mmCIF file with all atom_site columns, C-alpha atoms in Angstrom:
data_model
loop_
_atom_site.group_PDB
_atom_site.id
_atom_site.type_symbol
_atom_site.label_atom_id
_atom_site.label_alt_id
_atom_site.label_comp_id
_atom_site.label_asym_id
_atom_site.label_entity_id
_atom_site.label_seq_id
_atom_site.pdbx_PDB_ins_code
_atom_site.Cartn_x
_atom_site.Cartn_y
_atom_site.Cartn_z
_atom_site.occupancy
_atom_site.B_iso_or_equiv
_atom_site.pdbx_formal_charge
_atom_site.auth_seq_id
_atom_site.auth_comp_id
_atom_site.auth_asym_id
_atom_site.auth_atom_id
_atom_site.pdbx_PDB_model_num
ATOM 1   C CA . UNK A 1 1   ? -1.235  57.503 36.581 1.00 61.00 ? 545 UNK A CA 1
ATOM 2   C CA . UNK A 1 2   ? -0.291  56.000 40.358 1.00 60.00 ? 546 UNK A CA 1
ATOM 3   C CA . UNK A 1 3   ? 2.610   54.118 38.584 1.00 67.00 ? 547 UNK A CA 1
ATOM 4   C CA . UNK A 1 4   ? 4.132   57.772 37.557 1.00 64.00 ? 548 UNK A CA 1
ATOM 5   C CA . UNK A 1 5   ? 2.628   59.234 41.029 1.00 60.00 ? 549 UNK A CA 1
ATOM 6   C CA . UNK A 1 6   ? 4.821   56.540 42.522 1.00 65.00 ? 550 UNK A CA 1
ATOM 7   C CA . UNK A 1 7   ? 7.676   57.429 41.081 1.00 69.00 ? 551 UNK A CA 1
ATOM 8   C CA . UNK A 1 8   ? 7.855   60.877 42.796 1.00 69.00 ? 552 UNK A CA 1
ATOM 9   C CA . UNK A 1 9   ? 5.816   63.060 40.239 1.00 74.00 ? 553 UNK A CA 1
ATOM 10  C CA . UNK A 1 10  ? 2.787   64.946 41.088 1.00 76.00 ? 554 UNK A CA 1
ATOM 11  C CA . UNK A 1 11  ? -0.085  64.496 38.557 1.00 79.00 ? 555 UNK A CA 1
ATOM 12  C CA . UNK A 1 12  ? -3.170  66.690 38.269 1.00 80.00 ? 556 UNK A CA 1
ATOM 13  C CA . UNK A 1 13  ? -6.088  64.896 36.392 1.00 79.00 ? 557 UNK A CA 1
ATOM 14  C CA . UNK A 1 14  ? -9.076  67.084 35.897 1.00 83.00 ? 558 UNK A CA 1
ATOM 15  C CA . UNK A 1 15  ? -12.665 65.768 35.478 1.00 78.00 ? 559 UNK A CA 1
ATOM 16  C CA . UNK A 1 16  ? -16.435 65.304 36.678 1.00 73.00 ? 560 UNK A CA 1
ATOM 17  C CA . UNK A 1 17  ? -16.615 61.707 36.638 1.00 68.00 ? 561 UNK A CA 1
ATOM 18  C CA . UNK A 1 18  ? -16.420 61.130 40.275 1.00 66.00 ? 562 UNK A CA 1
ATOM 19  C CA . UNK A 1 19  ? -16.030 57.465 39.553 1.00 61.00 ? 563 UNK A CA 1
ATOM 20  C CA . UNK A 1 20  ? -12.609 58.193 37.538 1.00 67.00 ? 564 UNK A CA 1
ATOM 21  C CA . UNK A 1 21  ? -11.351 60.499 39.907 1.00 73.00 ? 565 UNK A CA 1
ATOM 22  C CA . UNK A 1 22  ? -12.124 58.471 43.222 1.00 67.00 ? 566 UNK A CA 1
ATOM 23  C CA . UNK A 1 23  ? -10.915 55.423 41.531 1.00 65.00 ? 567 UNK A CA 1
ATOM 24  C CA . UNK A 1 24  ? -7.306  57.358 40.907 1.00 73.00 ? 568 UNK A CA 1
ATOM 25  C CA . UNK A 1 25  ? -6.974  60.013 43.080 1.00 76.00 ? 569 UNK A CA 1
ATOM 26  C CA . UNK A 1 26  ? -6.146  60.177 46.991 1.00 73.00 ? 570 UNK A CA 1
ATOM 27  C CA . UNK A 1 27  ? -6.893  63.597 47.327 1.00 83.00 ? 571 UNK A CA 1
ATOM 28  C CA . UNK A 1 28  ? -9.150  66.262 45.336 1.00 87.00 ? 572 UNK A CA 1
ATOM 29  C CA . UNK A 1 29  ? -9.571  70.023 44.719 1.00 89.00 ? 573 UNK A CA 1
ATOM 30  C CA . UNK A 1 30  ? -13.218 71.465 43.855 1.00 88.00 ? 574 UNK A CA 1
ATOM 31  C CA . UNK A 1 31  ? -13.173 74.559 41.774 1.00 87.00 ? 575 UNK A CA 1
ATOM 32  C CA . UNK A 1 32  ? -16.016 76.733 41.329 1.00 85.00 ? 576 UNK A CA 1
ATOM 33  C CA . UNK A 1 33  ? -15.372 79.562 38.433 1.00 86.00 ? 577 UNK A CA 1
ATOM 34  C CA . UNK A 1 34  ? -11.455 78.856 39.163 1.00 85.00 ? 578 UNK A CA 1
ATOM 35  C CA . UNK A 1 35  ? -11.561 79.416 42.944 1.00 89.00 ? 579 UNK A CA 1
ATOM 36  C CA . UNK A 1 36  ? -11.320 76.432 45.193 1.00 89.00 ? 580 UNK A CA 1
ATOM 37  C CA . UNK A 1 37  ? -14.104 75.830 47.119 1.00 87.00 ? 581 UNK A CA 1
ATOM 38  C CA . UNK A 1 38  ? -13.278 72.825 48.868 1.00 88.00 ? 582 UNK A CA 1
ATOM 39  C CA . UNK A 1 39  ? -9.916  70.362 49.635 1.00 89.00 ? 583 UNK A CA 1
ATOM 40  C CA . UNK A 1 40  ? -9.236  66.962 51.389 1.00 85.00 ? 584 UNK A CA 1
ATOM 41  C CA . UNK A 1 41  ? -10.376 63.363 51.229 1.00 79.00 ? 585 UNK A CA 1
ATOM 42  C CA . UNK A 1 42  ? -11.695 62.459 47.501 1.00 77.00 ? 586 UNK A CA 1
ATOM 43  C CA . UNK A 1 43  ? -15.031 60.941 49.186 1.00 70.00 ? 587 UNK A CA 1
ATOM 44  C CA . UNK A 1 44  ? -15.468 64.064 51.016 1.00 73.00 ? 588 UNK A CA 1
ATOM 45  C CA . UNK A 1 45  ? -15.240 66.195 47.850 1.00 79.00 ? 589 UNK A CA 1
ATOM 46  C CA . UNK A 1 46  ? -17.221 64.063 46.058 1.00 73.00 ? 590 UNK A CA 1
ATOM 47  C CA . UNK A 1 47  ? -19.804 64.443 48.257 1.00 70.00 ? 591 UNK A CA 1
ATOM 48  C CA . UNK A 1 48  ? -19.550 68.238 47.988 1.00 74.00 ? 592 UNK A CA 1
ATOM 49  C CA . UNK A 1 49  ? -19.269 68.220 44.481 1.00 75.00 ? 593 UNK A CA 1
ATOM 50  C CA . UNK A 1 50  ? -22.899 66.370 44.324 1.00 66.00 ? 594 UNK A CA 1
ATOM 51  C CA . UNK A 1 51  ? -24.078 68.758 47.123 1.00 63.00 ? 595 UNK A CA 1
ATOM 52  C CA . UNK A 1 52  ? -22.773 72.077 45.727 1.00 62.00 ? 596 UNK A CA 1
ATOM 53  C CA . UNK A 1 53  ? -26.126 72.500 43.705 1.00 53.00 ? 597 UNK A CA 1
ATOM 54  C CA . UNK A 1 54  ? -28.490 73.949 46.361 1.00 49.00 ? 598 UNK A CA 1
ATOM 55  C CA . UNK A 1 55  ? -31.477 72.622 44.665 1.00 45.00 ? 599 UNK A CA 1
ATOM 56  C CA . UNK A 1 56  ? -30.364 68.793 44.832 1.00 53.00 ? 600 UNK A CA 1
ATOM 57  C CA . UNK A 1 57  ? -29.271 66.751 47.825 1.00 57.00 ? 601 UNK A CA 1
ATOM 58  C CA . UNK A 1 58  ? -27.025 63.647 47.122 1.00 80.00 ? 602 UNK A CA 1
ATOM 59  C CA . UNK A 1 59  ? -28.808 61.973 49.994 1.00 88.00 ? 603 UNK A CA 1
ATOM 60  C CA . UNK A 1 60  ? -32.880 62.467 48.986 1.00 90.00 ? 604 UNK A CA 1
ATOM 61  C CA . UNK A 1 61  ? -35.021 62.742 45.670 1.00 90.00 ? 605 UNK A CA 1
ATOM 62  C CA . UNK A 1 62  ? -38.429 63.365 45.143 1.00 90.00 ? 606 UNK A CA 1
ATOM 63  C CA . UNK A 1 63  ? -40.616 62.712 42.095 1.00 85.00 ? 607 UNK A CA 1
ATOM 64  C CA . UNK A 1 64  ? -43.979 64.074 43.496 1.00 70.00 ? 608 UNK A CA 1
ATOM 65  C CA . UNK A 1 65  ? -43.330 67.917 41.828 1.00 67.00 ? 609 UNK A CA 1
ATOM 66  C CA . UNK A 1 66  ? -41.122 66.902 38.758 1.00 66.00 ? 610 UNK A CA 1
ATOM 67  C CA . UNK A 1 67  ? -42.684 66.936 35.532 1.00 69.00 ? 611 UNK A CA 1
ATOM 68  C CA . UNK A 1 68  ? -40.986 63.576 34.646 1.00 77.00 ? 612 UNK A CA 1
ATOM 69  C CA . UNK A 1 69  ? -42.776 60.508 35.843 1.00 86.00 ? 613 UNK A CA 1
ATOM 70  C CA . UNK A 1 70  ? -40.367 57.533 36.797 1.00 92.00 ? 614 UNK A CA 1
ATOM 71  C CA . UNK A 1 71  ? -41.909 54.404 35.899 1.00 93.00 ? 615 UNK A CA 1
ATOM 72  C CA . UNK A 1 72  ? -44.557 52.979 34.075 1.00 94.00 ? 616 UNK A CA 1
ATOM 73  C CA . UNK A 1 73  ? -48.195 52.832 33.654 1.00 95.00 ? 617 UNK A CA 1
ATOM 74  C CA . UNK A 1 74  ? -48.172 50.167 36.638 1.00 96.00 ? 618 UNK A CA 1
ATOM 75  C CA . UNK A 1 75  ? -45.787 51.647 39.166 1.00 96.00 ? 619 UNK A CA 1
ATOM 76  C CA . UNK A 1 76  ? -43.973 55.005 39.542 1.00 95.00 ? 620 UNK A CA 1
ATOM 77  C CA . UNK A 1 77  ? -40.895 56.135 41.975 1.00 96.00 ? 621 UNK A CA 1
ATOM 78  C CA . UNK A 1 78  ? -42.484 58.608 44.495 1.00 95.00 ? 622 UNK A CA 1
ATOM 79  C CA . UNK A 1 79  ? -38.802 59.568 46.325 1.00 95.00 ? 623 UNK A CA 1
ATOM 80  C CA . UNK A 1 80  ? -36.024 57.747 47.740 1.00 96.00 ? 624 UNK A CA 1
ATOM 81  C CA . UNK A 1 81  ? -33.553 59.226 50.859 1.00 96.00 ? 625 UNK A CA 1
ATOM 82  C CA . UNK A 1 82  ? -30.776 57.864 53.161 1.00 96.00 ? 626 UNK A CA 1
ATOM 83  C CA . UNK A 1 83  ? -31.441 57.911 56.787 1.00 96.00 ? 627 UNK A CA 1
ATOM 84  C CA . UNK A 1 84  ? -29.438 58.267 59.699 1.00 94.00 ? 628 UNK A CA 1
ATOM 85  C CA . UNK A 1 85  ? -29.972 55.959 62.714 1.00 92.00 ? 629 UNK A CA 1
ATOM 86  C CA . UNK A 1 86  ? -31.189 59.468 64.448 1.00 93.00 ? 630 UNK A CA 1
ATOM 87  C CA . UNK A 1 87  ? -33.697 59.479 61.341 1.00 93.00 ? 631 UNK A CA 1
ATOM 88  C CA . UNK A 1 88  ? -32.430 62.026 59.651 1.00 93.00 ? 632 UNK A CA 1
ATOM 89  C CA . UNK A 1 89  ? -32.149 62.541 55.778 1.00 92.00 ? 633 UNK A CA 1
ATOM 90  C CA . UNK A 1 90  ? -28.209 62.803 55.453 1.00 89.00 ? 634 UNK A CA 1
ATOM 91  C CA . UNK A 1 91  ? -25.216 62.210 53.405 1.00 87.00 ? 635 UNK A CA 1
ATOM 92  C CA . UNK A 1 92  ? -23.170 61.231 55.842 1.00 86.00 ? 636 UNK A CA 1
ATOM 93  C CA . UNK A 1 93  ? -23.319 57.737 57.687 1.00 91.00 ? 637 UNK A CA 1
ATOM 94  C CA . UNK A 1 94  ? -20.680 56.883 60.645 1.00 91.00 ? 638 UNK A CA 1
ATOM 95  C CA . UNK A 1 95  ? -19.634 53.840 59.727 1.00 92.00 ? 639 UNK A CA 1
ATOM 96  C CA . UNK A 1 96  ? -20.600 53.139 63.772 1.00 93.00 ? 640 UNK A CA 1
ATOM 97  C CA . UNK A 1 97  ? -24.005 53.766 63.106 1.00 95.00 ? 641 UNK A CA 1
ATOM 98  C CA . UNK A 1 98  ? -27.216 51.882 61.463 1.00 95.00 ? 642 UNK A CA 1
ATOM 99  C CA . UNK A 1 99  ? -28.962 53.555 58.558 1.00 96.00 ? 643 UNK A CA 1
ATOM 100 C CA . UNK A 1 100 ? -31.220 52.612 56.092 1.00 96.00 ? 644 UNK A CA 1
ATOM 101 C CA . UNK A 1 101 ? -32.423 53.561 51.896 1.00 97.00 ? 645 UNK A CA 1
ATOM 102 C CA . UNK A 1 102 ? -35.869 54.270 52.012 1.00 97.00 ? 646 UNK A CA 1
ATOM 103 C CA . UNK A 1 103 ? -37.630 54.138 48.322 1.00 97.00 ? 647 UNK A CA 1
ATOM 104 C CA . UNK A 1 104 ? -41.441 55.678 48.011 1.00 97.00 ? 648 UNK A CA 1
ATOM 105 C CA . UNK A 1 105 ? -43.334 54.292 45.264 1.00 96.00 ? 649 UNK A CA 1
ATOM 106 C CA . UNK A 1 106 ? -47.046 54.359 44.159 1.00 96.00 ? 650 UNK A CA 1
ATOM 107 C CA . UNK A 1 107 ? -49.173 51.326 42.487 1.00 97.00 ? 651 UNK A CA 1
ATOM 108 C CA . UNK A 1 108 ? -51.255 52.961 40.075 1.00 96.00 ? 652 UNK A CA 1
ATOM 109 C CA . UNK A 1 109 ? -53.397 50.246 39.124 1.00 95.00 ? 653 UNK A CA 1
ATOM 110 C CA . UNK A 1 110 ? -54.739 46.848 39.867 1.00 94.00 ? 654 UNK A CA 1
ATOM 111 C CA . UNK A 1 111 ? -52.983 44.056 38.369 1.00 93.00 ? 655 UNK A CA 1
ATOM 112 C CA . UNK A 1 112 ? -51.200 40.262 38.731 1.00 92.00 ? 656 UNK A CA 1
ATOM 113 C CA . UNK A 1 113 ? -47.753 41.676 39.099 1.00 94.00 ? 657 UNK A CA 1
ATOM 114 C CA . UNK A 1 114 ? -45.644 41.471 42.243 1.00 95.00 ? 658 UNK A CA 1
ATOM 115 C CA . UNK A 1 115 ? -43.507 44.433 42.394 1.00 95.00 ? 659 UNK A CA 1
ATOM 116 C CA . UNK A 1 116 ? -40.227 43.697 43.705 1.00 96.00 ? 660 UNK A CA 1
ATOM 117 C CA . UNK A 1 117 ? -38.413 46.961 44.830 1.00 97.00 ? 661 UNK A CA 1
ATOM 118 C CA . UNK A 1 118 ? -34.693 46.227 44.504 1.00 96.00 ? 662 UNK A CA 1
ATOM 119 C CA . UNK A 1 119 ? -31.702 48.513 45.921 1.00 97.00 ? 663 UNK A CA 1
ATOM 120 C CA . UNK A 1 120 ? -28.266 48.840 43.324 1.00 97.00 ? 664 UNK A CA 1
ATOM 121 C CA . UNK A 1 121 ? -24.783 49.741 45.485 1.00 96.00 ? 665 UNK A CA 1
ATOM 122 C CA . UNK A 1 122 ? -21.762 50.894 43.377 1.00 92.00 ? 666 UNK A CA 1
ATOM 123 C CA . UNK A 1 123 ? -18.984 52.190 45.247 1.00 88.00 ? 667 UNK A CA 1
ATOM 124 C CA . UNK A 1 124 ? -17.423 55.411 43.885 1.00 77.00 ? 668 UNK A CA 1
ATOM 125 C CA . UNK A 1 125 ? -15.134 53.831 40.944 1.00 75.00 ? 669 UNK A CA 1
ATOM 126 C CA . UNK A 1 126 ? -18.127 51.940 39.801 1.00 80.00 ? 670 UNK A CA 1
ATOM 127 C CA . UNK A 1 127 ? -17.788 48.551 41.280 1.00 88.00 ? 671 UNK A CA 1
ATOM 128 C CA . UNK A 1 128 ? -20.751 47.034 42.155 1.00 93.00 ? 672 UNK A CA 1
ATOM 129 C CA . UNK A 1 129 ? -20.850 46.364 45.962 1.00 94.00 ? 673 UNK A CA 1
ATOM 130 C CA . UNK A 1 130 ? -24.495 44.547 46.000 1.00 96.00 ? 674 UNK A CA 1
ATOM 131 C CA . UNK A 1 131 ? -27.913 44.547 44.814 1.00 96.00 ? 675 UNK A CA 1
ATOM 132 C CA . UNK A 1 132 ? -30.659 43.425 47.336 1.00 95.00 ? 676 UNK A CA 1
ATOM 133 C CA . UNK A 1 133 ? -34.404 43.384 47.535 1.00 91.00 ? 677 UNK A CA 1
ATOM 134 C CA . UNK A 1 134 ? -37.461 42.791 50.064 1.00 86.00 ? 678 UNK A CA 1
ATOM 135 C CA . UNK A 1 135 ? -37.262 39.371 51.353 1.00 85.00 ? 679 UNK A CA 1
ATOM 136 C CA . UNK A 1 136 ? -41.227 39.392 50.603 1.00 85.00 ? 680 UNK A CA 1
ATOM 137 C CA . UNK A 1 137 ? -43.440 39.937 47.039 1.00 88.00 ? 681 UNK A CA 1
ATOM 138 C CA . UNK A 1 138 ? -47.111 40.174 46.343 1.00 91.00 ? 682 UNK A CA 1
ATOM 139 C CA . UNK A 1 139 ? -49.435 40.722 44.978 1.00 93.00 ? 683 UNK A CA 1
ATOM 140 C CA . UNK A 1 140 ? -50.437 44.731 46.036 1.00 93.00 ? 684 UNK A CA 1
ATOM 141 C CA . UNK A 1 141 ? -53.426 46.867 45.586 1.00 95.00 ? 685 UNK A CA 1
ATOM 142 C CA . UNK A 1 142 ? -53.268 50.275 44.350 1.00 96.00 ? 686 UNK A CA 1
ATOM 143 C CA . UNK A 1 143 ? -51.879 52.709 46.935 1.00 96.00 ? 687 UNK A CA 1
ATOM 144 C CA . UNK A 1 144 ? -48.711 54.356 48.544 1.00 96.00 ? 688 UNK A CA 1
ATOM 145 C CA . UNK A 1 145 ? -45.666 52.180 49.953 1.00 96.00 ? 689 UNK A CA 1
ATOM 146 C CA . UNK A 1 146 ? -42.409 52.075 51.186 1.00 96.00 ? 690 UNK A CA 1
ATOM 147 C CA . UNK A 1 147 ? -39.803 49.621 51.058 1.00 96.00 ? 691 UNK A CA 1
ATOM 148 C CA . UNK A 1 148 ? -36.168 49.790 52.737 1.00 95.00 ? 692 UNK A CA 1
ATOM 149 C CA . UNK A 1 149 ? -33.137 48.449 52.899 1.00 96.00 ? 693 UNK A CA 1
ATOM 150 C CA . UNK A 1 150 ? -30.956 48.635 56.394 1.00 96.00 ? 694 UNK A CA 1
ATOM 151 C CA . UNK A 1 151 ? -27.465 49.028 56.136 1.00 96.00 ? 695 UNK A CA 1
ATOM 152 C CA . UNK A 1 152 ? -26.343 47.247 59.827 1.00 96.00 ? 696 UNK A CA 1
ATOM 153 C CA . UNK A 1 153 ? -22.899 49.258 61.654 1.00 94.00 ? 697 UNK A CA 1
ATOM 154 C CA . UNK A 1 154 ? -19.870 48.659 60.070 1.00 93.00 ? 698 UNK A CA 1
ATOM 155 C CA . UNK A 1 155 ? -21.069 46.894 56.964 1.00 94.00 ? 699 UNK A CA 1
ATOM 156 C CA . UNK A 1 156 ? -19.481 48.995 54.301 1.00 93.00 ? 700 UNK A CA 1
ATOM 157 C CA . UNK A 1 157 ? -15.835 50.166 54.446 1.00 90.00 ? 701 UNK A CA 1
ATOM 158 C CA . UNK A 1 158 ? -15.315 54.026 54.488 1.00 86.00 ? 702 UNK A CA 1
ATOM 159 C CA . UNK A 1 159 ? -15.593 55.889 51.109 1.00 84.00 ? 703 UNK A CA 1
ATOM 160 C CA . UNK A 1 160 ? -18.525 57.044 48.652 1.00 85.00 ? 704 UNK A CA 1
ATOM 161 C CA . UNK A 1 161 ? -21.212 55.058 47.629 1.00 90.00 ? 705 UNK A CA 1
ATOM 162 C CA . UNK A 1 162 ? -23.957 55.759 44.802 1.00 90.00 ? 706 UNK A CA 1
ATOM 163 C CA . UNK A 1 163 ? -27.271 53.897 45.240 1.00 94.00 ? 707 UNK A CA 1
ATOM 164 C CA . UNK A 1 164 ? -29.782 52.878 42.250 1.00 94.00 ? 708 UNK A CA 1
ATOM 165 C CA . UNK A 1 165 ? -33.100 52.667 42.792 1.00 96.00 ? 709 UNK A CA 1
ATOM 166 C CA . UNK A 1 166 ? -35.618 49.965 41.039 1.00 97.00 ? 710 UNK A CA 1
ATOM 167 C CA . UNK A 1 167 ? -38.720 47.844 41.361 1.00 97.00 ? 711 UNK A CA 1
ATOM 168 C CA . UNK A 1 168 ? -39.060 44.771 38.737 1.00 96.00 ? 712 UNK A CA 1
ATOM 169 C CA . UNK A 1 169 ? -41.686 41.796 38.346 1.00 94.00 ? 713 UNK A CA 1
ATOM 170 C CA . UNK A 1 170 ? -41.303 38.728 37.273 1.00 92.00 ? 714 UNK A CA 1
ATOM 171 C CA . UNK A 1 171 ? -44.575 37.572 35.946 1.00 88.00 ? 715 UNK A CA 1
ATOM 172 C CA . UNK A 1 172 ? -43.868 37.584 32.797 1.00 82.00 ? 716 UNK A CA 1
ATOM 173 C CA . UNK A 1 173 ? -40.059 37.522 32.256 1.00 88.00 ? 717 UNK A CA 1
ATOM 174 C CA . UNK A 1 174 ? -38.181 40.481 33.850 1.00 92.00 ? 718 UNK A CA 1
ATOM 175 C CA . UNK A 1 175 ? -39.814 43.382 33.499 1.00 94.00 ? 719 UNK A CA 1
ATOM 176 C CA . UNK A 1 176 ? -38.279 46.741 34.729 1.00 96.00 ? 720 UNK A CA 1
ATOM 177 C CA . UNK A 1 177 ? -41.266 49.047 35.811 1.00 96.00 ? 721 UNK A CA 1
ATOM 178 C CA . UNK A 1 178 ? -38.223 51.614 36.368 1.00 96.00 ? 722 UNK A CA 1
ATOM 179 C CA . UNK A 1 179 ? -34.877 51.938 37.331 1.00 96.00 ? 723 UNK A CA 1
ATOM 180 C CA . UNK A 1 180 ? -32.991 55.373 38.441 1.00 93.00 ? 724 UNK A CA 1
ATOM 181 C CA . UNK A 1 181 ? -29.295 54.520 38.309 1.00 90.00 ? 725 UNK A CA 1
ATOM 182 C CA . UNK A 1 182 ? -26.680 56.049 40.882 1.00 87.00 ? 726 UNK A CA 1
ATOM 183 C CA . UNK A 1 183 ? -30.164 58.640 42.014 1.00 89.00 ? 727 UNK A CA 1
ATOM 184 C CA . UNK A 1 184 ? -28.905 58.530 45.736 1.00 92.00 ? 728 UNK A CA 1
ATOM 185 C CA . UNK A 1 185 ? -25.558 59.054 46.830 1.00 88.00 ? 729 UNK A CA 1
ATOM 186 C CA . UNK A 1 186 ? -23.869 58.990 50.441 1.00 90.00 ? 730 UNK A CA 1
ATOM 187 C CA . UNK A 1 187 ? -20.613 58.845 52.407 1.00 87.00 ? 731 UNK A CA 1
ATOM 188 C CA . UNK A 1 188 ? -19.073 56.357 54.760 1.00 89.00 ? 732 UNK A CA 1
ATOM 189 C CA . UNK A 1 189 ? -17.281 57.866 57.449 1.00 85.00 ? 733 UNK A CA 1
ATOM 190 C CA . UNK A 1 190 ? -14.775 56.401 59.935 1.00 81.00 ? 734 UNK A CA 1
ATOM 191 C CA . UNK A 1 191 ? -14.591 58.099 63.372 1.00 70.00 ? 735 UNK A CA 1
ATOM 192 C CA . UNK A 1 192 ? -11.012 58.809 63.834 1.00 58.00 ? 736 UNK A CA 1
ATOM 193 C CA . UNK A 1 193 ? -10.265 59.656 67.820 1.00 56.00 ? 737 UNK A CA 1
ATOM 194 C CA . UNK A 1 194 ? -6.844  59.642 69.093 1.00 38.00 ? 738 UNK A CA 1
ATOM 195 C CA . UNK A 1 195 ? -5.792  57.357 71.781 1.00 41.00 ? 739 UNK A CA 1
ATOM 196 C CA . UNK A 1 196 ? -3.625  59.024 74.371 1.00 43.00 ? 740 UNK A CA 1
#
């Protein structure tokens, strides 16, 4: 497709897999029942598309209400959410700014395993950009916790990213206590100011 876009033809490729279409397209069109809702950057409609459902928010999840556990009978995903260095729950990061994952999880029973909560970062054609983890396991009692990952100023380029959320052991070979793939999205943006 960009070989024939570069040869002077327009193309119009119509999908919803936001990897596909970031990974070809420059620009995007969201339709809703035929009408366009929104036009411009293909991060920027991604990040409506994902955000057009007023129930979900690209940039939080919680598991506390659902009827669908995530995990196992050892550990279970409680919520994860991207924060703004103002501390707010948001989908949109300056690439100027700090801001951190946080994931909520709950230990529901005593045992030998150290739970290692581990963050998955795929940009939006579904490259992996990293994986990363605490720096510190151990053994935990049962309770509430949080774990994050900080994403320092200008550490990712501008664009969409999708983040995975997970906590493993390794006590026993790896052992996935659960793993929400691409649960968290958010968007990379590069303040633009003209210079007179």
């Amino acid at each position: 497709m960009k070989d024939v876009s570069g040869e002077g033809r327009t193309v119009i490729f119509v999908s919803h897999s936001m990897p596909t279409i970031t990974s070809l397209c420059s620009k995007a069109v969201l339709l809703e029942k035929g009408k366009i809702v929104s036009q411009g950057n293909v991060s920027d409609i991604v990040m409506n598309y994902y955000a057009s459902d007023g129930n979900f928010s690209p940039a939080s999840v919680t598991y506390a209400e659902r009827d669908r556990p995530v995990g196992d009978e050892y550990v279970r995903m409680l919520s994860g959410c991207i924060v703004n260095s103002s501390g707010e729950i948001t989908p949109e990061i300056s690439i100027n700014e700090n801001a951190k994952i946080v994931l909520k999880y709950q230990i529901l029973q005593d045992s030998n395993y150290k739970f290692l909560p581990n963050f998955h970062f795929y940009t939006a054609d579904g490259t992996c950009a990293f994986i990363t983890s605490v720096e510190k396991i151990e053994i935990l009692p049962m309770g509430i916790y949080e774990a994050e990952c900080v994403l320092p100023m200008n550490f990712l380029n501008e664009g969409a990213y999708f983040v995975g959320l997970a906590i493993s052991s390794f006590e026993s070979g790896v052992r996935i206590h659960f793993y929400e793939q691409n649960i968290l999205s958010f968007n990379i943006k590069e303040d633009r100011k003209s210079v007179v």
